[in-house]
Structures are given as C-alpha cells and as structure tokens.
Amino acid sequence: MKKVKRKSYYDKRKLIVFAFVLPAAIYMFLMIIIPIINNIVMGFQNVDLMNFAKGEKKFIGFDMYKKIFQNSTFRIALKNTISYTFWCLVFQFPLGFAMALFFSKKFKLSQFLRGLTVIAWVLPMIAVAGVFKYMFNGDIGIINHLLVNLKIIKEPIKWLAYGDSAMTAIIIANIWKGVPFNMILLSAALTTLPTDVFEAASIDGANTVKRFFYITVPLLKPAIISVLTLGFIYTFKVFDLSYVMTGGGPGSATEMLSTLAYRYSFSEYNFSQGSAVANVLFILLMVVGIFYISLVNKEESNN
Amino acid sequence: MKHKRLTEKQQSYINMIIGIIIIGLFLFPLYWMITTAIKPAGESFKTPTLIPKEISFENFVFKNEHGVTLVTYTKNSFIIAIGTTLLTMLLGVPASYGLARFKSKFNSYLLLIFLVAQMMPSSLILTPLFINFRKLSLLNNYLGVILADATLTIPFVVIILRSYFKDVPKALEEAALIDGCGPLRTFIKIMVPICKSGFVVALAMSSFMSWGDMVFSLTFLTEERMKTLSLILYKAMGELGVRWEILMAYATIVVVPIVIIFVLLQKQIVGGLTEGSVKG
C-alpha cells in the first residue's frame, strides 16, 4: 500500500518538476537557440541593408568567411583580442591570488575589506570605461598628473591617442574589474584547505614560499583552472571597454572581435559580415568553453 | 626575528592597516568618479584636487540638447531593471529548482544551454535579435530590452541558484510534502529561508546587470525618450567631450544605486557569490 502511494507521488512529481523548467526552457529556445541558429545561417548568406528589406537571402557558402579572413582589420582584431586577453589574465590572476592570500589571514575587518573590492566587479562596464577614460585623459587625467609629479614621465602621455598605450589603458581598466573576480573565487577555495597540512609542513621546516608552491597551489588546482577558464571567457568576449574607451581606435589598434562584429552589423549594416565575425568569436570561446563544461560535468558526477 | 616580537593582536592591527590602504588605493577610481561629479565645474580643469574644496550639485542638473531630462532616463533604467529582474526570477527560480532536483536527459541538455549562454558573447545573438525584434516591433520598446537583458541574467541566476538548491537535503522537503504542504508552500517555507543569500545574489545581480547594460539598449533603443542612463552616459561621452565633471555626474548616477545596495547587502552578496562559485 505504502509502496504504491510512493510511486504515484513520484510520477506526479515528475510532471511538476517538468513544469518548473518548461517556461525557462521555452525562453532559452526562443531567445538563445533560435538566434544562434539564425546567426550561423546568416554567416552563410549575404544579408545587408540593401537586400534586407526585400527579404532576398542568397546563400554564398563560405564566401563571407573567406572575405573576413582576408580582411586585415579582422586579423588585427583577432590578434588584439588574443593579446588583450593574455595580458589581462597575466596580471589579474596573480594580483587576485595575492589579495586572496592576504585577506585570508584572520585580522580585524579582513572579511569586510575583501568584500568591498567586489564592488569593482559588480559595477556596470560602461561606468568603469567612463572613469578610466577620464583618468587616462591626456590633458587633465589623474594618471598623467601622478606620473609627472612622481617624475616617472617628463611629458604627459596622450594615452588613448596611440595604439600601444590605448591598449594598455584598456587592459588596466579590465584588470581592475577582473581582480576581485579572481580574488573571490580563489578566497572561497582557500577556505576549504585543511589547516593541519600547513601546520605539519611548517613543523617539518617548509617556509612560506615552499608551502605556497608545494601545498597551496596543488590543492587549489581545480579552483585555479576554473578561475583561469572563466577569466579567459569573460575577457575574450569583452565589448564595452574598447567600444567606449577608444571606439576600437586609434585606427584599429584596439579593435576586438566583438566590437568589429558590432561595427559590421550596426555601423556598416553588413549583417552577414557581422554575424560571421561573431560566429568566429563564438567558436574560439567554445574551444575553452567545452573544457569548462567538462569540468562542471566532472564535478557533477563526483557529487 | 622582528615579527616574532609582535603579539598576535599587533600583527592583526598591522594587517588591518595594510588592508585598508590596499582597498583605499583599489577603490580610488570610484572615489575619483564621485568626487569629480560633486566638484564645481572649474575645479576639475585646474590641477586635480584630491579632496573637493567645494561641493556642488550643479553637474547633476545639466540638461542635454535633446530636451529629455535625466528623470526620464532614470525612469527607463528602472523599468528595464525591474522588468528584467522580475522575468529572471519568474523563469529562473523554478528552473534552477527543477534542475537541482530532477535528473533527466532533457534537464542535462537544458543545463548545457544555460552554461553555453553564460559563455557566449552578446554579439552572437545581437544581429538576429535586432532583425527579429524589428519584425515584432520590439525595437524602442521596454519589453525588447528586458527580453534581451534576461539572456544575461537568467543563465547567471540559474547556475548560482541551482547549486544552492542542490545542497538542501531532499529529506527536508519530502518531510514537508508528506506532512501535507503543497509544492509551492514547501518551496516557500523550506527553500527560500535556507537559500536566502542565494536569492539575494540572484536579485541583486540581475538588477545590477540589467541596470548597467549598454549593448542591448544601444542596439534596440534609438528614440531619445526610451534611452537608459547607461546608454546616455555613452552618448554623452561623444556629445559633451571634455565636460568630464558632467560625464562623471552621469556615471555617478549609474553607480550610486548599485553601491548603496551593495554596501547594505555586502555580506549576502559576497557570501552568495563565493558559495555559488565554490559549488559550481
């Protein structure tokens, strides 16, 4: 008697639970899956402002991809996106890690102060881009003012007017926003470390540096991998910073794949060309993304 | 050797002071934005003053040439942020619960879609959405931006909340269900209180993300009276050029609501983000 009741209870539950996920599933289908398919199809067509209104859609195979890969702006944007992501990660990961280690010490206000940095991570990108553009301003920017006063530079630099310095400015703005993200994920992992291992090691005479490289880093490996992977993904697709701080300029010096896709679609109204660039960006992201998903799945099956 | 002589308490104070200095330097850009906004127009042009000599709110009353006041932009931002947050919670909360509690082929595909959506660049769906929204007359429409912003917030919320729900022992709910609580009441009585900081993060982050979005409003809102604060901040950077004190006033209006909510709920937000991330 009891068994029968239990079974029907679970059958009923199956339906209820399906009802729970269904609305979101429909939303995701209409707002994510269909648009992604549309975008992939558009990359094989030739849709622009001229034939868009008429509804003529000619399939042109891989011609659009041939066209973008032959385009030097696209190659520059690809190179920029890669080097931008590389330099952001090279700085924001160690900085975030160092801050996580420092704030994992038990002292007054440590939790509160660590929490405050997260504010940088939750602020809108547009506001961050705005204030960094102001701080890097060549005439009245505080950064030039500081560097001149500290005698690090003789003349104010027009940061956003030259390719390399403009890229540096954007990278610094992104690092500012990325450090708390790295720090908070690594802090969380640090709290899970067993303290007795460290005590044993220090009794055995291992110094701080040794303990860090031989105990902390190996134990944190899963967290480090997921921080770097997520950091790569968030940095690689960045749009607002370059679009707002430099508009991709000077020339194409800070053009990224995401800003180029936007420019093709919404400044030049070559919708298919914009779609093709976005598809390339997506494929590159998914190379790392699949790695991340497999990490999540592995954790899932462990639970 | 010198360190050994410090008592634990002294070391704690020294660390605290170092910590305060680090955070002070780190948050300088935010300080600089807000102080520039409240300095009189002239003060930002001369040698920069670290502490405002005079406080003035004249930068906030500036009207732009479009004849639309900041009140309208702020109202638009609020409508979009509240709308997106409601939609996100309405769809995201049940979905994360379902995904946490029920294993099936369908659900694992759905989870995969959420993960992919969290990783994809907005530019991937931007052009198709623009074309589809144009057909459905969702351009220059709050609903269009809300639907688009939710592509950022729903995956984020589902992934965080799911990990919270997963950690609540099933036995708790089953006990309530057997005691005669309906599924909805069980959810409200059991899950909501246990996963409180998860809900706080979900609410806070979806409102922050939609409040600060620029890409979708830039693409879908062309009529001046529909534009949002963050979009107008971007536009003003082109139109006002060197009037940095006014631009920083705009930026301040964009960040202040977030800063206030963040400081009030810091414990839950940071705790929720960390826990959600540890659980993956």
Tab-separated table of N, CA, C and O in Angstrom, chain A residues 98-212:
chain	number	residue	atom	x	y	z
A	98	ALA	N	47.163	37.076	-4.926
A	98	ALA	CA	47.884	37.707	-3.815
A	98	ALA	C	46.897	38.322	-2.831
A	98	ALA	O	47.027	38.182	-1.604
A	99	MET	N	45.865	38.999	-3.365
A	99	MET	CA	44.887	39.616	-2.474
A	99	MET	C	44.090	38.553	-1.726
A	99	MET	O	43.768	38.723	-0.546
A	100	ALA	N	43.779	37.462	-2.408
A	100	ALA	CA	43.049	36.384	-1.737
A	100	ALA	C	43.868	35.836	-0.579
A	100	ALA	O	43.345	35.604	0.515
A	101	LEU	N	45.177	35.656	-0.797
A	101	LEU	CA	46.042	35.132	0.262
A	101	LEU	C	46.113	36.111	1.431
A	101	LEU	O	46.000	35.727	2.590
A	102	PHE	N	46.285	37.399	1.091
A	102	PHE	CA	46.392	38.402	2.150
A	102	PHE	C	45.114	38.455	2.984
A	102	PHE	O	45.160	38.431	4.215
A	103	PHE	N	43.978	38.519	2.311
A	103	PHE	CA	42.730	38.672	3.056
A	103	PHE	C	42.233	37.370	3.672
A	103	PHE	O	41.242	37.367	4.387
A	104	SER	N	42.920	36.262	3.380
A	104	SER	CA	42.523	35.014	4.046
A	104	SER	C	43.127	34.948	5.447
A	104	SER	O	42.752	34.106	6.250
A	105	LYS	N	44.098	35.863	5.742
A	105	LYS	CA	44.610	35.953	7.112
A	105	LYS	C	43.482	36.455	7.998
A	105	LYS	O	42.635	37.216	7.570
A	106	LYS	N	43.536	36.004	9.256
A	106	LYS	CA	42.470	36.439	10.149
A	106	LYS	C	42.885	37.724	10.834
A	106	LYS	O	43.748	37.726	11.697
A	107	PHE	N	42.324	38.825	10.406
A	107	PHE	CA	42.552	40.072	11.127
A	107	PHE	C	41.279	40.891	11.094
A	107	PHE	O	40.340	40.570	10.349
A	108	LYS	N	41.262	41.930	11.912
A	108	LYS	CA	40.076	42.771	12.014
A	108	LYS	C	39.666	43.286	10.646
A	108	LYS	O	40.523	43.731	9.875
A	109	LEU	N	38.385	43.254	10.329
A	109	LEU	CA	37.836	43.805	9.098
A	109	LEU	C	38.253	43.062	7.833
A	109	LEU	O	37.913	43.481	6.737
A	110	SER	N	39.012	41.943	7.952
A	110	SER	CA	39.518	41.304	6.732
A	110	SER	C	38.382	40.906	5.786
A	110	SER	O	38.444	41.148	4.583
A	111	GLN	N	37.330	40.324	6.344
A	111	GLN	CA	36.205	39.897	5.518
A	111	GLN	C	35.525	41.094	4.853
A	111	GLN	O	35.224	41.082	3.674
A	112	PHE	N	35.327	42.123	5.666
A	112	PHE	CA	34.625	43.308	5.173
A	112	PHE	C	35.427	43.987	4.059
A	112	PHE	O	34.885	44.334	3.011
A	113	LEU	N	36.735	44.153	4.284
A	113	LEU	CA	37.571	44.825	3.285
A	113	LEU	C	37.629	44.013	1.990
A	113	LEU	O	37.525	44.559	0.896
A	114	ARG	N	37.765	42.706	2.131
A	114	ARG	CA	37.789	41.859	0.943
A	114	ARG	C	36.479	42.001	0.171
A	114	ARG	O	36.469	42.127	-1.039
A	115	GLY	N	35.391	42.022	0.919
A	115	GLY	CA	34.087	42.158	0.284
A	115	GLY	C	33.953	43.457	-0.502
A	115	GLY	O	33.359	43.474	-1.573
A	116	LEU	N	34.543	44.535	0.034
A	116	LEU	CA	34.413	45.841	-0.632
A	116	LEU	C	34.968	45.829	-2.056
A	116	LEU	O	34.450	46.495	-2.932
A	117	THR	N	36.047	45.073	-2.283
A	117	THR	CA	36.641	45.075	-3.629
A	117	THR	C	35.664	44.527	-4.670
A	117	THR	O	35.745	44.884	-5.837
A	118	VAL	N	34.758	43.662	-4.210
A	118	VAL	CA	33.827	43.042	-5.158
A	118	VAL	C	32.973	44.104	-5.862
A	118	VAL	O	32.445	43.892	-6.948
A	119	ILE	N	32.879	45.276	-5.242
A	119	ILE	CA	32.147	46.370	-5.849
A	119	ILE	C	32.639	46.645	-7.278
A	119	ILE	O	31.857	46.867	-8.193
A	120	ALA	N	33.959	46.550	-7.471
A	120	ALA	CA	34.510	46.799	-8.811
A	120	ALA	C	33.952	45.797	-9.804
A	120	ALA	O	33.724	46.117	-10.974
A	121	TRP	N	33.732	44.578	-9.329
A	121	TRP	CA	33.258	43.549	-10.238
A	121	TRP	C	31.780	43.726	-10.600
A	121	TRP	O	31.370	43.394	-11.707
A	122	VAL	N	30.974	44.274	-9.672
A	122	VAL	CA	29.549	44.402	-9.974
A	122	VAL	C	29.192	45.730	-10.643
A	122	VAL	O	28.060	45.903	-11.082
A	123	LEU	N	30.140	46.649	-10.745
A	123	LEU	CA	29.817	47.927	-11.383
A	123	LEU	C	29.613	47.742	-12.886
A	123	LEU	O	30.277	46.923	-13.507
A	124	PRO	N	28.704	48.540	-13.481
A	124	PRO	CA	28.486	48.426	-14.928
A	124	PRO	C	29.763	48.764	-15.703
A	124	PRO	O	30.478	49.708	-15.365
A	125	MET	N	30.042	47.984	-16.720
A	125	MET	CA	31.218	48.181	-17.549
A	125	MET	C	31.276	49.603	-18.113
A	125	MET	O	32.334	50.203	-18.206
A	126	ILE	N	30.115	50.149	-18.472
A	126	ILE	CA	30.081	51.473	-19.086
A	126	ILE	C	30.623	52.534	-18.125
A	126	ILE	O	31.370	53.438	-18.514
A	127	ALA	N	30.272	52.402	-16.826
A	127	ALA	CA	30.746	53.385	-15.845
A	127	ALA	C	32.248	53.222	-15.618
A	127	ALA	O	32.979	54.210	-15.479
A	128	VAL	N	32.706	51.961	-15.598
A	128	VAL	CA	34.140	51.697	-15.441
A	128	VAL	C	34.902	52.277	-16.636
A	128	VAL	O	35.918	52.964	-16.474
A	129	ALA	N	34.389	52.015	-17.828
A	129	ALA	CA	35.024	52.547	-19.037
A	129	ALA	C	35.080	54.073	-18.965
A	129	ALA	O	36.089	54.692	-19.299
A	130	GLY	N	33.987	54.686	-18.495
A	130	GLY	CA	33.925	56.136	-18.414
A	130	GLY	C	34.972	56.706	-17.479
A	130	GLY	O	35.720	57.615	-17.856
A	131	VAL	N	35.080	56.150	-16.282
A	131	VAL	CA	36.011	56.739	-15.315
A	131	VAL	C	37.461	56.470	-15.722
A	131	VAL	O	38.332	57.322	-15.549
A	132	PHE	N	37.737	55.319	-16.319
A	132	PHE	CA	39.111	55.060	-16.765
A	132	PHE	C	39.476	55.926	-17.968
A	132	PHE	O	40.618	56.357	-18.106
A	133	LYS	N	38.507	56.195	-18.820
A	133	LYS	CA	38.781	57.091	-19.935
A	133	LYS	C	39.147	58.482	-19.411
A	133	LYS	O	40.044	59.151	-19.920
A	134	TYR	N	38.452	58.883	-18.362
A	134	TYR	CA	38.732	60.171	-17.726
A	134	TYR	C	40.109	60.156	-17.066
A	134	TYR	O	40.902	61.086	-17.232
A	135	MET	N	40.404	59.084	-16.339
A	135	MET	CA	41.693	59.034	-15.637
A	135	MET	C	42.873	58.959	-16.609
A	135	MET	O	43.958	59.438	-16.311
A	136	PHE	N	42.652	58.356	-17.776
A	136	PHE	CA	43.727	58.246	-18.768
A	136	PHE	C	43.739	59.426	-19.748
A	136	PHE	O	44.504	59.412	-20.704
A	137	ASN	N	42.865	60.400	-19.510
A	137	ASN	CA	42.836	61.555	-20.404
A	137	ASN	C	44.215	62.217	-20.468
A	137	ASN	O	44.897	62.368	-19.459
A	138	GLY	N	44.615	62.609	-21.688
A	138	GLY	CA	45.962	63.158	-21.871
A	138	GLY	C	46.165	64.523	-21.238
A	138	GLY	O	47.271	64.871	-20.826
A	139	ASP	N	45.109	65.323	-21.148
A	139	ASP	CA	45.268	66.695	-20.652
A	139	ASP	C	45.000	66.822	-19.158
A	139	ASP	O	45.782	67.422	-18.431
A	140	ILE	N	43.850	66.290	-18.705
A	140	ILE	CA	43.510	66.502	-17.292
A	140	ILE	C	43.414	65.195	-16.519
A	140	ILE	O	42.936	65.166	-15.390
A	141	GLY	N	43.880	64.103	-17.128
A	141	GLY	CA	43.773	62.804	-16.453
A	141	GLY	C	44.670	62.726	-15.228
A	141	GLY	O	45.789	63.224	-15.225
A	142	ILE	N	44.159	62.092	-14.183
A	142	ILE	CA	44.888	61.998	-12.920
A	142	ILE	C	46.125	61.114	-13.068
A	142	ILE	O	47.124	61.302	-12.380
A	143	ILE	N	46.087	60.158	-13.972
A	143	ILE	CA	47.221	59.236	-14.115
A	143	ILE	C	48.459	59.972	-14.639
A	143	ILE	O	49.557	59.821	-14.093
A	144	ASN	N	48.270	60.798	-15.669
A	144	ASN	CA	49.389	61.610	-16.153
A	144	ASN	C	49.904	62.532	-15.062
A	144	ASN	O	51.099	62.685	-14.870
A	145	HIS	N	48.961	63.146	-14.363
A	145	HIS	CA	49.305	64.084	-13.303
A	145	HIS	C	50.206	63.408	-12.260
A	145	HIS	O	51.247	63.931	-11.868
A	146	LEU	N	49.792	62.214	-11.880
A	146	LEU	CA	50.540	61.443	-10.888
A	146	LEU	C	51.917	61.055	-11.426
A	146	LEU	O	52.935	61.235	-10.754
A	147	LEU	N	51.962	60.543	-12.648
A	147	LEU	CA	53.227	60.073	-13.214
A	147	LEU	C	54.211	61.226	-13.412
A	147	LEU	O	55.415	61.063	-13.214
A	148	VAL	N	53.698	62.389	-13.805
A	148	VAL	CA	54.579	63.549	-13.991
A	148	VAL	C	55.120	64.004	-12.636
A	148	VAL	O	56.311	64.269	-12.477
A	149	ASN	N	54.240	64.065	-11.637
A	149	ASN	CA	54.667	64.503	-10.309
A	149	ASN	C	55.661	63.552	-9.661
A	149	ASN	O	56.531	63.975	-8.911
A	150	LEU	N	55.496	62.258	-9.949
A	150	LEU	CA	56.439	61.279	-9.396
A	150	LEU	C	57.696	61.185	-10.259
A	150	LEU	O	58.559	60.362	-10.007
A	151	LYS	N	57.761	62.036	-11.292
A	151	LYS	CA	58.898	62.099	-12.221
A	151	LYS	C	59.141	60.771	-12.947
A	151	LYS	O	60.271	60.433	-13.292
A	152	ILE	N	58.091	59.983	-13.127
A	152	ILE	CA	58.232	58.750	-13.907
A	152	ILE	C	58.202	59.092	-15.390
A	152	ILE	O	58.908	58.497	-16.191
A	153	ILE	N	57.400	60.070	-15.763
A	153	ILE	CA	57.411	60.566	-17.142
A	153	ILE	C	57.652	62.075	-17.103
A	153	ILE	O	57.310	62.741	-16.125
A	154	LYS	N	58.255	62.595	-18.195
A	154	LYS	CA	58.538	64.034	-18.232
A	154	LYS	C	57.342	64.804	-18.769
A	154	LYS	O	56.934	65.823	-18.231
A	155	GLU	N	56.789	64.279	-19.860
A	155	GLU	CA	55.679	64.953	-20.525
A	155	GLU	C	54.416	64.112	-20.344
A	155	GLU	O	54.497	62.878	-20.304
A	156	PRO	N	53.260	64.737	-20.252
A	156	PRO	CA	52.016	63.950	-20.215
A	156	PRO	C	51.896	63.078	-21.476
A	156	PRO	O	52.310	63.495	-22.551
A	157	ILE	N	51.363	61.877	-21.302
A	157	ILE	CA	51.178	60.963	-22.436
A	157	ILE	C	49.737	61.060	-22.911
A	157	ILE	O	48.817	61.081	-22.092
A	158	LYS	N	49.568	61.114	-24.220
A	158	LYS	CA	48.201	61.024	-24.746
A	158	LYS	C	47.866	59.535	-24.877
A	158	LYS	O	47.959	58.944	-25.935
A	159	TRP	N	47.471	58.963	-23.740
A	159	TRP	CA	47.294	57.513	-23.645
A	159	TRP	C	46.429	56.942	-24.753
A	159	TRP	O	46.782	55.953	-25.385
A	160	LEU	N	45.260	57.545	-24.960
A	160	LEU	CA	44.290	56.913	-25.855
A	160	LEU	C	44.523	57.288	-27.310
A	160	LEU	O	43.801	56.862	-28.197
A	161	ALA	N	45.568	58.079	-27.574
A	161	ALA	CA	45.818	58.515	-28.948
A	161	ALA	C	46.797	57.598	-29.679
A	161	ALA	O	46.943	57.700	-30.891
A	162	TYR	N	47.486	56.742	-28.959
A	162	TYR	CA	48.442	55.832	-29.603
A	162	TYR	C	48.050	54.393	-29.332
A	162	TYR	O	47.565	54.066	-28.245
A	163	GLY	N	48.303	53.553	-30.321
A	163	GLY	CA	47.863	52.161	-30.256
A	163	GLY	C	48.259	51.426	-28.986
A	163	GLY	O	47.405	50.950	-28.245
A	164	ASP	N	49.565	51.373	-28.735
A	164	ASP	CA	50.030	50.553	-27.615
A	164	ASP	C	49.546	51.081	-26.278
A	164	ASP	O	49.119	50.314	-25.414
A	165	SER	N	49.622	52.419	-26.103
A	165	SER	CA	49.218	52.959	-24.804
A	165	SER	C	47.702	52.864	-24.634
A	165	SER	O	47.210	52.661	-23.516
A	166	ALA	N	46.952	52.979	-25.740
A	166	ALA	CA	45.494	52.826	-25.643
A	166	ALA	C	45.154	51.408	-25.203
A	166	ALA	O	44.308	51.198	-24.329
A	167	MET	N	45.840	50.441	-25.797
A	167	MET	CA	45.610	49.038	-25.412
A	167	MET	C	45.962	48.835	-23.944
A	167	MET	O	45.216	48.189	-23.199
A	168	THR	N	47.089	49.441	-23.523
A	168	THR	CA	47.487	49.334	-22.110
A	168	THR	C	46.382	49.878	-21.199
A	168	THR	O	46.043	49.254	-20.193
A	169	ALA	N	45.827	51.024	-21.562
A	169	ALA	CA	44.783	51.637	-20.733
A	169	ALA	C	43.576	50.708	-20.613
A	169	ALA	O	43.026	50.525	-19.521
A	170	ILE	N	43.166	50.115	-21.726
A	170	ILE	CA	42.001	49.220	-21.690
A	170	ILE	C	42.309	47.987	-20.852
A	170	ILE	O	41.478	47.517	-20.072
A	171	ILE	N	43.531	47.475	-21.000
A	171	ILE	CA	43.912	46.293	-20.221
A	171	ILE	C	43.883	46.626	-18.723
A	171	ILE	O	43.361	45.853	-17.916
A	172	ILE	N	44.397	47.798	-18.352
A	172	ILE	CA	44.403	48.180	-16.929
A	172	ILE	C	42.970	48.287	-16.396
A	172	ILE	O	42.656	47.794	-15.311
A	173	ALA	N	42.083	48.894	-17.191
A	173	ALA	CA	40.680	49.006	-16.757
A	173	ALA	C	40.080	47.622	-16.538
A	173	ALA	O	39.375	47.383	-15.561
A	174	ASN	N	40.383	46.702	-17.445
A	174	ASN	CA	39.818	45.360	-17.301
A	174	ASN	C	40.409	44.618	-16.107
A	174	ASN	O	39.707	43.883	-15.416
A	175	ILE	N	41.710	44.833	-15.865
A	175	ILE	CA	42.350	44.181	-14.716
A	175	ILE	C	41.667	44.641	-13.430
A	175	ILE	O	41.371	43.851	-12.542
A	176	TRP	N	41.371	45.942	-13.372
A	176	TRP	CA	40.712	46.483	-12.184
A	176	TRP	C	39.409	45.755	-11.911
A	176	TRP	O	39.062	45.438	-10.775
A	177	LYS	N	38.671	45.500	-12.978
A	177	LYS	CA	37.392	44.828	-12.807
A	177	LYS	C	37.574	43.322	-12.582
A	177	LYS	O	36.760	42.688	-11.918
A	178	GLY	N	38.675	42.766	-13.119
A	178	GLY	CA	38.864	41.319	-13.049
A	178	GLY	C	39.484	40.832	-11.749
A	178	GLY	O	39.231	39.701	-11.339
A	179	VAL	N	40.286	41.677	-11.090
A	179	VAL	CA	40.974	41.240	-9.872
A	179	VAL	C	40.005	40.723	-8.801
A	179	VAL	O	40.207	39.638	-8.268
A	180	PRO	N	38.924	41.469	-8.480
A	180	PRO	CA	38.021	40.959	-7.443
A	180	PRO	C	37.397	39.614	-7.803
A	180	PRO	O	37.210	38.767	-6.931
A	181	PHE	N	37.123	39.433	-9.080
A	181	PHE	CA	36.547	38.167	-9.527
A	181	PHE	C	37.509	37.014	-9.243
A	181	PHE	O	37.127	35.988	-8.673
A	182	ASN	N	38.791	37.195	-9.608
A	182	ASN	CA	39.807	36.180	-9.327
A	182	ASN	C	39.959	35.977	-7.827
A	182	ASN	O	40.045	34.851	-7.342
A	183	MET	N	39.974	37.115	-7.096
A	183	MET	CA	40.212	37.044	-5.674
A	183	MET	C	39.103	36.270	-4.961
A	183	MET	O	39.371	35.409	-4.139
A	184	ILE	N	37.859	36.573	-5.320
A	184	ILE	CA	36.754	35.997	-4.562
A	184	ILE	C	36.645	34.489	-4.812
A	184	ILE	O	36.384	33.707	-3.908
A	185	LEU	N	36.892	34.067	-6.051
A	185	LEU	CA	36.836	32.634	-6.343
A	185	LEU	C	37.974	31.895	-5.655
A	185	LEU	O	37.781	30.795	-5.125
A	186	LEU	N	39.160	32.496	-5.648
A	186	LEU	CA	40.297	31.837	-5.002
A	186	LEU	C	40.155	31.869	-3.482
A	186	LEU	O	40.520	30.904	-2.805
A	187	SER	N	39.599	32.966	-2.931
A	187	SER	CA	39.370	33.027	-1.485
A	187	SER	C	38.461	31.901	-1.049
A	187	SER	O	38.696	31.253	-0.024
A	188	ALA	N	37.411	31.690	-1.827
A	188	ALA	CA	36.458	30.643	-1.491
A	188	ALA	C	37.164	29.306	-1.442
A	188	ALA	O	36.931	28.498	-0.536
A	189	ALA	N	38.046	29.076	-2.412
A	189	ALA	CA	38.753	27.800	-2.435
A	189	ALA	C	39.742	27.704	-1.273
A	189	ALA	O	39.922	26.632	-0.694
A	190	LEU	N	40.350	28.840	-0.922
A	190	LEU	CA	41.331	28.830	0.174
A	190	LEU	C	40.700	28.395	1.496
A	190	LEU	O	41.337	27.715	2.300
A	191	THR	N	39.448	28.801	1.714
A	191	THR	CA	38.807	28.458	2.992
A	191	THR	C	38.571	26.952	3.116
A	191	THR	O	38.379	26.461	4.222
A	192	THR	N	38.590	26.244	1.998
A	192	THR	CA	38.331	24.808	2.065
A	192	THR	C	39.607	24.007	2.338
A	192	THR	O	39.547	22.800	2.520
A	193	LEU	N	40.773	24.693	2.347
A	193	LEU	CA	42.028	23.961	2.548
A	193	LEU	C	42.148	23.496	3.999
A	193	LEU	O	41.839	24.236	4.924
A	194	PRO	N	42.631	22.278	4.189
A	194	PRO	CA	42.821	21.792	5.560
A	194	PRO	C	44.027	22.473	6.196
A	194	PRO	O	45.102	22.537	5.595
A	195	THR	N	43.861	22.998	7.423
A	195	THR	CA	44.962	23.746	8.043
A	195	THR	C	46.056	22.825	8.583
A	195	THR	O	47.215	23.224	8.666
A	196	ASP	N	45.679	21.586	8.943
A	196	ASP	CA	46.679	20.711	9.561
A	196	ASP	C	47.848	20.388	8.626
A	196	ASP	O	48.977	20.207	9.066
A	197	VAL	N	47.567	20.356	7.309
A	197	VAL	CA	48.643	20.088	6.355
A	197	VAL	C	49.711	21.172	6.447
A	197	VAL	O	50.910	20.890	6.435
A	198	PHE	N	49.242	22.425	6.582
A	198	PHE	CA	50.184	23.543	6.639
A	198	PHE	C	50.998	23.504	7.930
A	198	PHE	O	52.189	23.768	7.938
A	199	GLU	N	50.300	23.167	9.036
A	199	GLU	CA	50.996	23.078	10.317
A	199	GLU	C	52.069	22.010	10.260
A	199	GLU	O	53.213	22.237	10.662
A	200	ALA	N	51.704	20.859	9.726
A	200	ALA	CA	52.665	19.758	9.614
A	200	ALA	C	53.868	20.185	8.795
A	200	ALA	O	55.015	19.935	9.166
A	201	ALA	N	53.595	20.879	7.673
A	201	ALA	CA	54.675	21.293	6.790
A	201	ALA	C	55.587	22.302	7.467
A	201	ALA	O	56.806	22.245	7.317
A	202	SER	N	54.990	23.226	8.243
A	202	SER	CA	55.854	24.236	8.854
A	202	SER	C	56.657	23.636	10.007
A	202	SER	O	57.770	24.071	10.281
A	203	ILE	N	56.111	22.602	10.648
A	203	ILE	CA	56.892	21.897	11.672
A	203	ILE	C	58.081	21.198	10.995
A	203	ILE	O	59.196	21.196	11.480
A	204	ASP	N	57.813	20.657	9.788
A	204	ASP	CA	58.873	19.992	9.032
A	204	ASP	C	59.875	20.983	8.450
A	204	ASP	O	60.829	20.583	7.784
A	205	GLY	N	59.642	22.263	8.652
A	205	GLY	CA	60.618	23.273	8.230
A	205	GLY	C	60.377	23.867	6.865
A	205	GLY	O	61.254	24.527	6.319
A	206	ALA	N	59.180	23.654	6.289
A	206	ALA	CA	58.899	24.262	4.986
A	206	ALA	C	58.595	25.745	5.189
A	206	ALA	O	57.778	26.099	6.029
A	207	ASN	N	59.264	26.631	4.442
A	207	ASN	CA	58.992	28.062	4.600
A	207	ASN	C	57.753	28.470	3.804
A	207	ASN	O	57.150	27.648	3.110
A	208	THR	N	57.383	29.746	3.922
A	208	THR	CA	56.143	30.217	3.318
A	208	THR	C	56.100	29.950	1.814
A	208	THR	O	55.104	29.486	1.289
A	209	VAL	N	57.229	30.262	1.136
A	209	VAL	CA	57.265	30.091	-0.317
A	209	VAL	C	57.081	28.624	-0.677
A	209	VAL	O	56.294	28.266	-1.559
A	210	LYS	N	57.806	27.770	0.022
A	210	LYS	CA	57.699	26.329	-0.254
A	210	LYS	C	56.285	25.830	-0.002
A	210	LYS	O	55.727	25.078	-0.789
A	211	ARG	N	55.707	26.276	1.122
A	211	ARG	CA	54.355	25.835	1.448
A	211	ARG	C	53.382	26.272	0.357
A	211	ARG	O	52.484	25.542	-0.022
A	212	PHE	N	53.621	27.495	-0.152
A	212	PHE	CA	52.729	28.002	-1.194
A	212	PHE	C	52.808	27.131	-2.452
A	212	PHE	O	51.786	26.695	-2.984
